[in-house]
Short mmCIF file of C-alpha atoms and ligand atoms in Angstrom, two decimals:
data_model
loop_
_atom_site.label_atom_id
_atom_site.label_comp_id
_atom_site.label_asym_id
_atom_site.label_seq_id
_atom_site.Cartn_x
_atom_site.Cartn_y
_atom_site.Cartn_z
CA UNK A 12 -15.96 -10.91 -38.87
CA UNK A 13 -12.85 -9.13 -39.43
CA UNK A 14 -9.73 -10.76 -38.29
CA UNK A 15 -8.63 -9.19 -35.97
CA UNK A 16 -5.27 -7.40 -35.74
CA UNK A 17 -1.55 -8.62 -34.99
CA UNK A 18 -0.27 -6.89 -32.43
CA UNK A 19 3.38 -7.37 -30.81
CA UNK A 20 4.00 -7.40 -27.35
CA UNK A 21 7.41 -6.52 -26.16
CA UNK A 22 8.00 -7.14 -21.91
CA UNK A 23 5.10 -8.57 -22.06
CA UNK A 24 5.50 -11.02 -19.68
CA UNK A 25 5.82 -7.81 -17.56
CA UNK A 26 3.28 -6.93 -14.83
CA UNK A 27 1.79 -3.92 -16.56
CA UNK A 28 2.69 -6.03 -19.31
CA UNK A 29 0.89 -9.60 -18.98
CA UNK A 30 -2.41 -8.06 -17.57
CA UNK A 31 -2.32 -6.62 -21.45
CA UNK A 32 -1.98 -10.01 -22.84
CA UNK A 33 -4.88 -10.72 -20.94
CA UNK A 34 -6.99 -8.18 -21.83
CA UNK A 35 -5.38 -8.41 -25.85
CA UNK A 36 -6.70 -11.99 -26.54
CA UNK A 37 -10.20 -11.72 -24.89
CA UNK A 38 -10.62 -9.09 -27.14
CA UNK A 39 -9.79 -11.04 -30.26
CA UNK A 40 -6.29 -10.00 -31.18
CA UNK A 41 -3.59 -12.02 -31.88
CA UNK A 42 -0.35 -11.74 -29.76
CA UNK A 43 2.44 -12.38 -29.93
CA UNK A 44 5.03 -11.94 -26.74
CA UNK A 45 8.61 -11.64 -26.50
CA UNK A 46 10.34 -11.16 -23.25
CA UNK A 47 13.88 -11.29 -22.62
CA UNK A 48 12.93 -12.11 -18.89
CA UNK A 49 15.89 -11.11 -17.06
CA UNK A 50 12.63 -9.67 -14.27
CA UNK A 51 10.33 -11.71 -15.15
CA UNK A 52 9.10 -15.77 -15.17
CA UNK A 53 7.94 -18.00 -17.74
CA UNK A 54 5.37 -18.59 -14.45
CA UNK A 55 3.85 -15.67 -16.25
CA UNK A 56 3.35 -16.06 -19.64
CA UNK A 57 1.94 -19.53 -17.90
CA UNK A 58 -0.35 -17.31 -16.49
CA UNK A 59 -1.80 -15.56 -19.37
CA UNK A 60 -2.46 -19.23 -20.56
CA UNK A 61 -4.64 -20.42 -18.04
CA UNK A 62 -6.34 -16.85 -17.34
CA UNK A 63 -7.25 -16.88 -21.20
CA UNK A 64 -7.82 -20.24 -22.39
CA UNK A 65 -5.24 -18.93 -25.52
CA UNK A 66 -2.55 -19.47 -26.72
CA UNK A 67 -0.35 -17.31 -28.28
CA UNK A 68 3.30 -17.50 -29.32
CA UNK A 69 6.60 -16.62 -27.41
CA UNK A 70 10.11 -16.26 -27.52
CA UNK A 71 12.48 -15.46 -24.64
CA UNK A 72 14.08 -11.67 -26.73
CA UNK A 73 15.77 -8.63 -26.16
CA UNK A 74 14.35 -5.75 -27.73
CA UNK A 75 18.99 -4.18 -27.47
CA UNK A 76 18.96 -7.88 -29.55
CA UNK A 77 18.90 -5.71 -33.56
CA UNK A 78 19.22 -9.27 -35.13
CA UNK A 79 17.06 -11.07 -33.53
CA UNK A 80 13.88 -8.38 -33.45
CA UNK A 81 14.98 -8.14 -37.51
CA UNK A 82 14.37 -12.25 -37.58
CA UNK A 83 11.23 -11.17 -35.29
CA UNK A 84 9.24 -9.07 -37.32
CA UNK A 85 10.61 -11.14 -40.72
CA UNK A 86 9.33 -13.82 -40.00
CA UNK A 87 5.67 -12.44 -38.77
CA UNK A 88 3.08 -9.03 -39.99
CA UNK A 89 2.49 -7.65 -37.14
CA UNK A 90 -0.43 -4.73 -37.36
CA UNK A 91 0.70 -2.75 -34.26
CA UNK A 92 3.58 -2.98 -31.41
CA UNK A 93 3.11 -2.15 -27.67
CA UNK A 94 5.96 -1.65 -25.90
CA UNK A 95 6.20 -2.22 -23.05
CA UNK A 96 9.77 -3.67 -22.49
CA UNK A 97 12.32 -0.86 -20.11
CA UNK A 98 13.50 -0.81 -16.01
CA UNK A 99 11.83 0.92 -14.33
CA UNK A 100 12.85 1.32 -10.60
CA UNK A 101 13.70 5.14 -10.05
CA UNK A 102 16.62 4.59 -7.62
CA UNK A 103 17.98 1.52 -9.92
CA UNK A 104 18.64 4.42 -12.01
CA UNK A 105 19.57 6.71 -10.55
CA UNK A 106 22.79 4.49 -9.45
CA UNK A 107 22.60 3.13 -13.15
CA UNK A 108 22.16 6.12 -15.53
CA UNK A 109 23.94 4.86 -17.60
CA UNK A 110 22.40 1.04 -18.09
CA UNK A 111 18.66 3.09 -17.67
CA UNK A 112 19.69 4.86 -21.33
CA UNK A 113 21.21 2.65 -22.77
CA UNK A 114 17.84 0.02 -21.64
CA UNK A 115 15.49 2.11 -21.68
CA UNK A 116 16.50 4.62 -24.67
CA UNK A 117 18.77 1.35 -27.19
CA UNK A 118 15.24 -1.50 -27.08
CA UNK A 119 13.19 2.05 -28.62
CA UNK A 120 15.94 2.28 -30.95
CA UNK A 121 15.79 -0.87 -32.02
CA UNK A 122 12.14 -1.11 -32.05
CA UNK A 123 11.82 1.11 -34.34
CA UNK A 124 14.87 0.40 -37.22
CA UNK A 125 12.25 -3.16 -36.51
CA UNK A 126 9.30 -1.12 -37.14
CA UNK A 127 10.68 0.55 -40.45
CA UNK A 128 12.60 -1.21 -42.54
CA UNK A 129 8.91 -4.05 -42.34
CA UNK A 130 6.44 -1.24 -42.15
CA UNK A 131 4.48 -1.77 -38.98
CA UNK A 132 3.27 1.93 -38.34
CA UNK A 133 1.46 1.15 -34.62
CA UNK A 134 2.41 1.82 -31.38
CA UNK A 135 2.20 1.92 -27.90
CA UNK A 136 3.87 3.36 -25.52
CA UNK A 137 4.24 2.56 -22.17
CA UNK A 138 5.37 6.17 -21.06
CA UNK A 139 4.38 7.48 -17.38
CA UNK A 140 3.83 10.81 -15.17
CA UNK A 141 7.27 10.65 -14.07
CA UNK A 142 7.35 12.60 -17.05
CA UNK A 143 5.87 15.40 -15.68
CA UNK A 144 8.36 15.51 -12.35
CA UNK A 145 6.01 18.24 -10.45
CA UNK A 146 3.61 19.58 -12.01
CA UNK A 147 2.28 23.03 -11.76
CA UNK A 148 -0.88 22.25 -11.72
CA UNK A 149 -3.03 18.87 -10.80
CA UNK A 150 -5.17 17.60 -11.59
CA UNK A 151 -2.18 17.63 -14.34
CA UNK A 152 -3.54 17.39 -18.13
CA UNK A 153 -0.74 16.49 -21.01
CA UNK A 154 -0.36 19.83 -22.39
CA UNK A 155 1.48 20.54 -19.02
CA UNK A 156 5.56 21.05 -20.39
CA UNK A 157 7.91 18.39 -18.47
CA UNK A 158 9.80 19.54 -15.27
CA UNK A 159 13.58 18.28 -15.28
CA UNK A 160 13.46 14.84 -14.57
CA UNK A 161 13.78 13.62 -11.10
CA UNK A 162 16.02 11.01 -12.08
CA UNK A 163 17.30 8.73 -15.39
CA UNK A 164 14.23 6.74 -15.38
CA UNK A 165 12.08 9.73 -14.99
CA UNK A 166 14.06 11.45 -18.36
CA UNK A 167 14.73 8.02 -20.36
CA UNK A 168 10.89 8.29 -20.58
CA UNK A 169 11.61 12.14 -21.53
CA UNK A 170 13.48 10.81 -24.52
CA UNK A 171 10.93 8.31 -25.77
CA UNK A 172 8.50 10.63 -25.94
CA UNK A 173 11.02 13.45 -27.93
CA UNK A 174 11.65 10.59 -30.45
CA UNK A 175 8.19 9.76 -30.49
CA UNK A 176 7.23 13.11 -31.78
CA UNK A 177 9.74 12.84 -34.62
CA UNK A 178 9.50 8.88 -35.72
CA UNK A 179 5.58 11.09 -36.67
CA UNK A 180 6.62 12.14 -39.29
CA UNK A 181 8.31 9.18 -40.85
CA UNK A 182 5.56 7.22 -40.74
CA UNK A 183 4.90 5.41 -36.67
CA UNK A 184 1.63 6.43 -35.75
CA UNK A 185 2.21 6.51 -31.63
CA UNK A 186 -0.80 6.44 -28.90
CA UNK A 187 1.91 7.45 -25.88
CA UNK A 188 0.45 6.25 -22.13
CA UNK A 189 0.89 7.76 -19.44
CA UNK A 190 0.36 5.73 -16.58
CA UNK A 191 0.02 7.10 -12.58
CA UNK A 192 0.13 4.16 -9.40
CA UNK A 193 -0.50 1.59 -10.66
CA UNK A 194 -1.11 -1.21 -8.97
CA UNK A 195 -2.81 -4.58 -7.70
CA UNK A 196 -3.51 -8.14 -9.48
CA UNK A 197 -5.42 -9.77 -11.58
CA UNK A 198 -8.40 -11.09 -9.95
CA UNK A 199 -7.77 -15.05 -10.60
CA UNK A 200 -4.73 -14.72 -8.40
CA UNK A 201 -2.98 -16.28 -11.53
CA UNK A 202 -0.76 -13.52 -12.78
CA UNK A 203 1.01 -9.56 -10.30
CA UNK A 204 3.50 -8.02 -10.32
CA UNK A 205 7.34 -10.41 -8.59
CA UNK A 206 8.82 -7.92 -7.14
CA UNK A 207 12.32 -8.41 -7.01
CA UNK A 208 14.49 -7.93 -3.38
CA UNK A 209 13.50 -5.33 -1.57
CA UNK A 210 10.51 -3.36 -3.11
CA UNK A 211 10.63 0.12 -3.51
CA UNK A 212 6.69 0.57 -5.23
CA UNK A 213 4.47 1.37 -2.27
CA UNK A 214 1.90 -1.65 -2.96
CA UNK A 215 4.64 -4.73 -2.97
CA UNK A 216 5.80 -3.27 0.34
CA UNK A 217 3.01 -3.16 1.92
CA UNK A 218 1.67 -6.60 0.47
CA UNK A 219 5.47 -8.43 1.72
CA UNK A 220 5.36 -6.34 5.16
CA UNK A 221 0.78 -7.82 5.95
CA UNK A 222 2.79 -11.27 4.51
CA UNK A 223 5.94 -11.10 6.62
CA UNK A 224 8.54 -10.82 4.46
CA UNK A 225 8.82 -7.22 5.40
CA UNK A 226 9.00 -6.20 9.25
CA UNK A 227 7.65 -2.76 8.45
CA UNK A 228 7.05 -0.25 6.49
CA UNK A 229 8.56 3.32 6.03
CA UNK A 230 5.39 5.64 5.34
CA UNK A 231 8.18 8.52 3.42
CA UNK A 232 7.17 11.67 5.24
CA UNK A 233 4.32 13.35 7.27
CA UNK A 234 5.00 17.18 7.03
CA UNK A 235 4.36 17.10 3.06
CA UNK A 236 2.03 19.94 1.17
CA UNK A 237 -1.16 17.80 1.69
CA UNK A 238 -4.19 17.07 3.76
CA UNK A 239 -2.68 14.83 5.85
CA UNK A 240 1.00 15.23 5.54
CA UNK A 241 2.45 12.17 3.34
CA UNK A 242 2.50 12.02 -0.34
CA UNK A 243 -0.40 12.55 -2.35
CA UNK A 244 -1.07 10.00 -5.49
CA UNK A 245 -3.46 7.94 -8.56
CA UNK A 246 -3.01 4.70 -7.56
CA UNK A 247 -5.74 2.41 -10.80
CA UNK A 248 -5.48 -1.11 -10.93
CA UNK A 249 -3.54 -3.27 -13.09
CA UNK A 250 -6.71 -4.72 -14.94
CA UNK A 251 -7.47 -0.90 -16.19
CA UNK A 252 -4.82 -0.06 -17.27
CA UNK A 253 -4.05 -2.94 -19.47
CA UNK A 254 -7.33 -1.83 -20.95
CA UNK A 255 -6.96 1.26 -22.39
CA UNK A 256 -3.71 -0.42 -24.42
CA UNK A 257 -6.62 -2.76 -26.30
CA UNK A 258 -8.77 0.85 -26.62
CA UNK A 259 -5.09 2.92 -27.79
CA UNK A 260 -4.47 -0.01 -30.32
CA UNK A 261 -8.31 -0.02 -30.75
CA UNK A 262 -7.75 4.39 -31.55
CA UNK A 263 -4.54 4.03 -33.61
CA UNK A 264 -5.86 1.77 -35.99
CA UNK A 265 -9.44 3.79 -36.20
CA UNK A 266 -7.12 6.86 -37.33
CA UNK A 267 -7.50 8.27 -41.04
CA UNK A 268 -2.97 8.69 -43.14
CA UNK A 269 -1.73 11.32 -40.81
CA UNK A 270 0.93 11.84 -38.12
CA UNK A 271 0.47 11.42 -35.16
CA UNK A 272 2.06 11.66 -32.03
CA UNK A 273 -0.96 11.22 -28.83
CA UNK A 274 -0.20 11.31 -25.32
CA UNK A 275 -2.45 10.07 -22.66
CA UNK A 276 -2.67 9.89 -19.62
CA UNK A 277 -3.52 7.16 -17.27
CA UNK A 278 -5.11 7.65 -14.66
CA UNK A 279 -8.33 7.62 -12.87
CA UNK A 280 -7.91 10.91 -11.41
CA UNK A 281 -8.20 10.69 -7.99
CA UNK A 282 -6.21 11.86 -5.41
CA UNK A 283 -5.13 9.43 -2.28
CA UNK A 284 -2.61 9.42 0.01
CA UNK A 285 0.03 7.27 0.99
CA UNK A 286 -1.56 6.86 4.03
CA UNK A 287 -4.70 6.89 3.21
CA UNK A 288 -4.28 3.55 0.89
CA UNK A 289 -2.46 2.41 4.24
CA UNK A 290 -5.50 3.11 6.49
CA UNK A 291 -7.14 0.93 3.13
CA UNK A 292 -5.74 -1.15 3.33
CA UNK A 293 -6.27 -2.38 6.80
CA UNK A 294 -9.65 -1.97 5.81
CA UNK A 295 -10.27 -3.65 2.36
CA UNK A 296 -8.35 -7.31 3.93
CA UNK A 297 -8.25 -6.89 7.34
CA UNK A 298 -5.09 -7.53 7.42
CA UNK A 299 -3.33 -5.12 9.60
CA UNK A 300 0.15 -3.02 8.69
CA UNK A 301 3.63 -2.49 10.58
CA UNK A 302 4.03 1.35 9.42
CA UNK A 303 6.03 3.96 10.55
CA UNK A 304 6.28 7.13 9.11
CA UNK A 305 10.07 7.99 8.48
CA UNK A 306 12.31 10.67 6.14
CA UNK A 307 11.45 11.67 2.89
CA UNK A 308 12.86 9.71 0.36
CA UNK A 309 14.92 11.79 -1.67
CA UNK A 310 13.74 13.04 -5.59
CA UNK A 311 9.47 12.31 -4.44
CA UNK A 312 6.93 14.61 -5.85
CA UNK A 313 5.03 16.34 -3.35
CA UNK A 314 1.15 15.15 -4.99
CA UNK A 315 0.29 14.67 -8.71
CA UNK A 316 -2.99 12.86 -9.54
CA UNK A 317 -3.93 13.06 -13.43
CA UNK A 318 -6.96 14.77 -14.86
CA UNK A 319 -8.47 11.54 -17.53
CA UNK A 320 -10.49 13.58 -19.54
CA UNK A 321 -9.09 12.81 -22.75
CA UNK A 322 -8.65 9.12 -22.95
CA UNK A 323 -12.01 8.52 -20.68
CA UNK A 324 -13.10 11.18 -24.23
CA UNK A 325 -11.29 10.05 -26.99
CA UNK A 326 -10.24 6.67 -25.85
CA UNK A 327 -13.62 6.01 -24.65
CA UNK A 328 -11.40 3.97 -21.86
CA UNK A 329 -13.29 3.82 -17.76
CA UNK A 330 -11.78 2.53 -14.73
CA UNK A 331 -13.67 -0.37 -13.67
CA UNK A 332 -11.78 -1.03 -10.31
CA UNK A 333 -11.66 0.84 -6.97
CA UNK A 334 -8.93 1.41 -4.21
CA UNK A 335 -10.36 -1.33 -1.64
CA UNK A 336 -10.41 -4.12 -4.27
CA UNK A 337 -7.09 -2.74 -6.43
CA UNK A 338 -5.69 -3.66 -2.99
CA UNK A 339 -7.62 -6.77 -2.36
CA UNK A 340 -6.34 -8.40 -5.41
CA UNK A 341 -2.95 -7.15 -4.48
CA UNK A 342 -3.67 -8.90 -0.80
CA UNK A 343 -4.56 -12.12 -3.13
CA UNK A 344 -1.63 -11.96 -5.81
CA UNK A 345 1.20 -11.91 -2.64
CA UNK A 346 -0.72 -14.35 -0.13
CA UNK A 347 -0.80 -17.40 -3.21
CA UNK A 348 3.17 -16.44 -4.18
CA UNK A 349 3.73 -17.37 -0.25
CA UNK A 350 1.31 -20.11 -0.79
CA UNK A 351 -0.41 -18.47 2.41
CA UNK A 352 -4.13 -19.35 1.61
C1 UD1 B 3 7.10 6.47 -9.49
C2 UD1 B 3 7.06 7.63 -10.69
C3 UD1 B 3 5.53 6.77 -10.65
C4 UD1 B 3 7.14 5.73 -11.60
C5 UD1 B 3 7.89 5.17 -10.38
C6 UD1 B 3 7.98 3.45 -11.27
C7 UD1 B 3 6.38 10.19 -9.53
C8 UD1 B 3 5.64 10.81 -9.18
N1 UD1 B 3 5.95 8.75 -9.72
O1 UD1 B 3 6.21 6.64 -9.40
O2 UD1 B 3 5.54 7.11 -12.46
O3 UD1 B 3 6.50 4.36 -13.20
O4 UD1 B 3 7.30 5.36 -10.03
O5 UD1 B 3 8.63 3.00 -9.68
O6 UD1 B 3 7.61 10.08 -10.23
N2 UD1 B 3 6.22 4.98 -0.32
C9 UD1 B 3 6.87 5.22 1.31
N3 UD1 B 3 7.03 3.73 1.33
C10 UD1 B 3 7.07 2.76 0.47
C11 UD1 B 3 7.82 2.95 -1.03
C12 UD1 B 3 6.57 4.22 -1.02
O7 UD1 B 3 5.78 5.91 1.76
O8 UD1 B 3 8.20 2.21 1.07
C13 UD1 B 3 5.92 6.31 -0.72
C14 UD1 B 3 7.15 7.21 -1.83
O9 UD1 B 3 7.28 8.38 -0.84
C15 UD1 B 3 5.64 7.49 -2.72
C16 UD1 B 3 4.66 6.11 -3.08
O10 UD1 B 3 4.75 5.88 -1.09
O11 UD1 B 3 4.97 8.11 -2.01
C17 UD1 B 3 4.69 6.25 -3.95
O12 UD1 B 3 5.85 5.79 -4.19
P1 UD1 B 3 5.83 4.21 -5.75
O13 UD1 B 3 5.42 3.00 -5.02
O14 UD1 B 3 7.43 4.35 -5.08
O15 UD1 B 3 5.43 5.08 -6.34
P2 UD1 B 3 6.12 6.70 -7.15
O16 UD1 B 3 7.30 7.15 -6.64
O17 UD1 B 3 4.90 7.65 -7.46
#
C-alpha cells in the first residue's frame, strides 16, 4: 500500500481540529499537530490518542512564531497542511479587532511563508459561512459574493480567502472550507469543545444551561422574518465537518498540476431555527431547558444555510449525523466535563 501523506494540522487541539486529527489518523495519515494551547488543553490531545489508539507528534507552537515554524518545517517533510489555528468569537473580535487581524491573518501569513520556503503545496483552510454576510439568496452557494462583514472576525476570514486566492499564482493549492454551524462532539465522549468563560455559541450555552452552569438560555429574537421568528442556521455535526477535511486532502492530492483555489460550503443544506433546535434538544436528551425570549443580538444574520452540492459532488462527502444525534453527543460531552452521568 502507498504510504499515506504527512499532514501538518495547526490548531489541532481545538474543537474542529481535534475531531479532524481523529479522522486523519483513522484514515492512515501521518499527522503532526501544533497548537498554542492558549484556548485548548492537553487533555484533548490525550483524548485523540485514546480514541484512535494511534501516536502522532504534538508541539506546543504558536503559528505566529516564525522561527518555531521554520524549525518545524525544516525538521519535517509535510505533504499538506490543514490550518485551523485562529480565534473565532464574533463578540470578542468587535472588542479587540487588532488582536483578531493579527492572529487570524498574521498566523496564515507566517504559515504561507514557511510553506513557500519549504515547497509544501497543498493547504486546507478553515473558512466560515460568515464570509457571505446575509446572502441575497438561500441556500447560499459558493458563487455568492462576499457582503460587508458583520465583524472583524468575519472580515479576517474574507481577507484570508483573498490572500489565498493570490497564493494560487505562486503554486500553493488551496481548498477553503466554509463551515456553517458545527455542533456536537465525538460519540466516544472523549473530545469536544472547551468554551472559555461564558459561551457565545448557541449549543454550548444550551448544554451548560441544561447542566445547571447557566441559569437560563436567552433566545436572541423571535421577530425575524422566519417561520417561527427566530434565526435560522445550518447546524452540522463536528465529526461530519472533520471528515470533509480528509476528502479535501484527497481531492488536492489527486489534482493534476495547475493553479487551484477552490471554496466549498460545508453544511447540511437544512435550515433549522434556534427555537427548533431548543425543542430538538429537549426531545433528543429528555432534559428540560429553561429559556426565555430576549432581544435580537446585534450583528446576527437572519437566516443562512448551505447549498452543499459542490462539496458532495466534487469531494464525495456526505454527512452521517442528524440534528438529534449531534445534540445528544453535545450533551454527553457536557456531562463528561462536569462528571455527571
Ligand atoms: C457565527 C458565524 C459562524 C462562525 C461562528 C463563530 C454567521 C452566520 N455565522 O455563527 O460562521 O463560525 O459565529 O462563533 O455569521 N443564539 C441565541 N442564544 C445564545 C447564543 C446564540 O439565541 O445564547 C442564537 C444566535 O442569535 C444565532 C444562533 O443562535 O441566531 C447561532 O448563534 P452562534 O452559535 O453564536 O453562531 P452564529 O452566530 O450563527
